[in-house]
Coordinates of C-alpha atoms in Angstrom, one line a residue:
M15 CA -16.8 15.3 -4.7
H16 CA -13.6 13.5 -5.5
Q17 CA -11.1 16.0 -6.9
R18 CA -7.7 14.9 -8.2
H19 CA -5.8 18.2 -8.2
A20 CA -4.5 19.9 -5.1
G21 CA -5.5 23.3 -6.4
C22 CA -9.1 22.4 -6.6
H23 CA -11.6 22.7 -3.7
L24 CA -11.1 19.6 -1.6
G25 CA -14.2 17.8 -0.4
E26 CA -15.2 14.5 1.0
G27 CA -12.6 12.5 -1.0
Q28 CA -9.6 14.6 -0.1
R29 CA -8.0 11.9 2.0
D30 CA -8.1 9.6 -1.1
V31 CA -6.4 12.4 -3.1
V32 CA -3.6 12.6 -0.5
T33 CA -3.2 8.9 0.2
G34 CA -4.4 7.1 -2.9
S35 CA -2.5 3.9 -2.5
L36 CA 1.0 2.7 -3.4
D37 CA -0.6 1.2 -6.5
D38 CA -2.8 4.2 -7.4
P39 CA -0.9 6.6 -9.6
Q40 CA -3.6 9.2 -8.9
G41 CA -3.0 9.3 -5.1
I42 CA -0.4 11.9 -4.4
L43 CA 1.4 9.9 -1.7
G44 CA 1.2 7.0 -4.1
L45 CA 3.1 9.1 -6.6
A46 CA 5.7 9.9 -4.0
H47 CA 6.4 6.1 -3.7
R48 CA 6.5 5.3 -7.4
P49 CA 9.9 4.2 -8.8
T50 CA 10.2 6.7 -11.6
A51 CA 11.6 10.2 -11.0
A52 CA 8.9 11.8 -13.2
D53 CA 6.1 10.3 -11.0
R54 CA 7.9 11.4 -7.8
E55 CA 8.4 14.9 -9.1
R56 CA 4.7 15.1 -10.1
G57 CA 3.9 13.9 -6.6
E58 CA 6.2 16.5 -5.0
K59 CA 4.6 19.3 -7.0
L60 CA 1.1 18.2 -6.0
L61 CA 2.1 17.8 -2.4
A62 CA 3.5 21.3 -2.3
E63 CA 0.2 22.6 -3.9
L64 CA -1.8 20.6 -1.4
S65 CA 0.2 22.0 1.5
D66 CA -0.5 25.5 0.3
V67 CA -4.2 24.8 -0.1
F68 CA -4.4 23.4 3.5
R69 CA -2.7 26.5 4.8
R70 CA -4.7 29.0 2.8
Q71 CA -8.0 27.4 3.6
R72 CA -6.9 26.7 7.2
Q73 CA -8.2 23.1 6.8
N74 CA -6.5 19.8 7.5
L75 CA -3.6 21.5 9.2
G76 CA -2.8 18.2 10.9
E77 CA -2.0 16.7 7.5
V78 CA 0.6 19.4 6.7
P79 CA 3.5 17.6 8.5
I80 CA 3.2 14.4 6.4
V81 CA 3.0 16.5 3.2
N82 CA 6.1 18.4 4.3
A83 CA 7.9 15.1 5.1
Y84 CA 7.4 13.8 1.6
V85 CA 8.4 17.1 0.0
A86 CA 11.6 17.1 2.0
R87 CA 12.2 13.4 1.0
E88 CA 12.2 14.5 -2.6
R89 CA 14.6 17.3 -1.8
A90 CA 16.9 14.7 -0.3
R91 CA 16.7 12.6 -3.5
A92 CA 17.6 15.7 -5.4
G93 CA 20.8 16.0 -3.4
D94 CA 19.8 18.4 -0.5
R95 CA 20.1 15.7 2.1
D96 CA 21.2 17.8 5.1
E97 CA 18.3 20.3 4.9
A98 CA 15.9 17.5 4.0
V99 CA 16.8 15.5 7.1
S100 CA 16.1 18.5 9.3
L101 CA 12.7 19.1 7.6
V102 CA 11.6 15.4 7.7
R103 CA 12.7 15.2 11.4
A104 CA 10.7 18.3 12.3
A105 CA 7.6 17.0 10.4
V106 CA 7.8 13.6 12.1
N107 CA 8.2 15.2 15.5
D108 CA 5.1 17.3 14.7
L109 CA 3.1 14.2 13.8
F110 CA 4.0 12.5 17.0
R111 CA 3.2 15.6 19.0
E112 CA -0.2 15.7 17.4
G113 CA -0.9 12.1 18.0
Q114 CA -0.8 11.2 14.3
Q115 CA 1.3 8.1 14.9
V116 CA -2.0 6.2 15.4
S117 CA -4.8 8.1 13.8
G118 CA -4.5 8.0 10.1
A119 CA -1.1 6.2 10.3
W120 CA 0.7 9.3 9.2
G121 CA 3.3 8.7 11.9
F122 CA 4.1 5.3 10.4
A123 CA 4.6 6.6 7.0
G124 CA 6.4 9.7 8.3
T125 CA 8.8 7.5 10.4
G126 CA 9.4 5.5 7.2
V127 CA 10.3 8.7 5.3
L128 CA 12.7 9.8 8.1
V129 CA 14.4 6.4 8.4
E130 CA 14.9 6.0 4.6
T131 CA 16.2 9.6 4.3
L132 CA 18.6 9.1 7.2
L133 CA 19.8 5.7 5.8
D134 CA 20.3 7.3 2.4
R135 CA 22.6 9.9 3.9
G136 CA 24.2 7.0 5.7
T137 CA 26.5 8.3 8.5
E138 CA 26.8 6.3 11.6
A139 CA 24.9 9.0 13.5
D140 CA 22.1 8.7 10.9
V141 CA 21.8 5.0 11.3
A142 CA 21.7 5.4 15.1
E143 CA 19.0 8.1 14.7
A144 CA 17.0 5.8 12.4
E145 CA 17.1 3.1 15.0
A146 CA 15.9 5.6 17.6
A147 CA 13.0 6.6 15.3
I148 CA 12.0 3.0 14.9
E149 CA 12.2 2.5 18.7
R150 CA 9.9 5.5 19.2
L151 CA 7.4 4.1 16.7
A152 CA 7.6 0.6 18.4
A153 CA 6.9 2.1 21.8
M154 CA 3.7 3.8 20.8
P155 CA 0.6 2.0 22.2
T156 CA -1.3 0.6 19.2
D157 CA -2.5 -2.7 20.6
G158 CA -1.0 -4.8 17.8
L159 CA -2.0 -2.6 14.9
A160 CA -0.9 -4.4 11.8
M161 CA 0.0 -1.2 9.9
R162 CA 2.5 -0.2 12.5
D163 CA 3.9 -3.7 12.8
I164 CA 4.5 -4.0 9.0
W165 CA 6.3 -0.6 8.9
L166 CA 8.4 -1.8 11.8
L167 CA 9.5 -4.9 10.0
R168 CA 10.3 -3.0 6.9
L169 CA 12.3 -0.3 8.7
K170 CA 14.2 -2.8 10.9
A171 CA 15.2 -4.7 7.8
L172 CA 16.5 -1.5 6.1
V173 CA 18.6 -0.7 9.2
A174 CA 19.9 -4.3 9.4
Q175 CA 20.9 -3.9 5.7
A176 CA 22.6 -0.6 6.4
R177 CA 24.5 -2.1 9.3
G178 CA 25.7 -5.0 7.1
D179 CA 23.9 -7.6 9.3
A180 CA 23.0 -10.1 6.5
T181 CA 21.4 -12.6 8.9
A182 CA 19.1 -10.1 10.6
Y183 CA 18.3 -8.5 7.2
A184 CA 17.3 -11.8 5.6
D185 CA 15.1 -12.8 8.6
L186 CA 13.4 -9.4 8.8
K187 CA 13.0 -9.2 5.0
N188 CA 11.3 -12.6 5.0
R189 CA 9.0 -11.8 7.9
Y190 CA 8.1 -8.5 6.2
T191 CA 7.4 -10.2 2.9
E192 CA 5.2 -12.8 4.6
M193 CA 3.3 -10.2 6.6
A194 CA 2.7 -8.1 3.5
R195 CA 1.4 -11.1 1.6
S196 CA -0.8 -12.3 4.4
L197 CA -2.4 -8.9 4.8
E198 CA -2.5 -8.4 1.0
F199 CA -0.9 -4.9 1.3
A200 CA 0.0 -4.4 -2.3
G201 CA 2.3 -1.5 -1.8
H202 CA 4.3 -3.4 0.9
I203 CA 4.3 -6.5 -1.2
A204 CA 5.9 -4.5 -4.0
W205 CA 8.5 -2.9 -1.6
A206 CA 9.3 -6.4 -0.2
E207 CA 9.8 -7.9 -3.6
A208 CA 12.1 -5.0 -4.6
M209 CA 14.4 -5.6 -1.6
P210 CA 17.6 -7.3 -2.5

């Protein structure tokens, strides 16, 4: 079974429903990363439904934090930044407590959501917290896992940009772009190409 709606019974393909890909408009997290507000709103609605399904069916509860992180990210985009940062922070802390930083890569994406949300709010304390989140991710033992490393390059580039360090930003952005292309990670390639 490969259902495409969160309200349906989720079977073997449920992870694909959640993750899709950054290029797959059917994947819920893919929708959350799309550039249009309409796609992101649709993704947020489906994520909220999916979270409810997981809780009601008492299944996949380890996936609830990443769902919550993306829902909170959309709240931040809608202007509720302070509450959203608290919710994303709590969700990412849950992911790390549950060991999700390695298995399923939820911690990588969750850290990305936290860092981007903090940088969007943009206080000096937010930038410092974003750097600490990146350091926590970098310290996790993953034995050179490419997915973690590509997220680290992206997030470090975003922090360098926020700090106004044009030299570090250009270097990190170039390394990020090269890695995305060498790994053929389409979503990361698109993100890299969208960076100024």
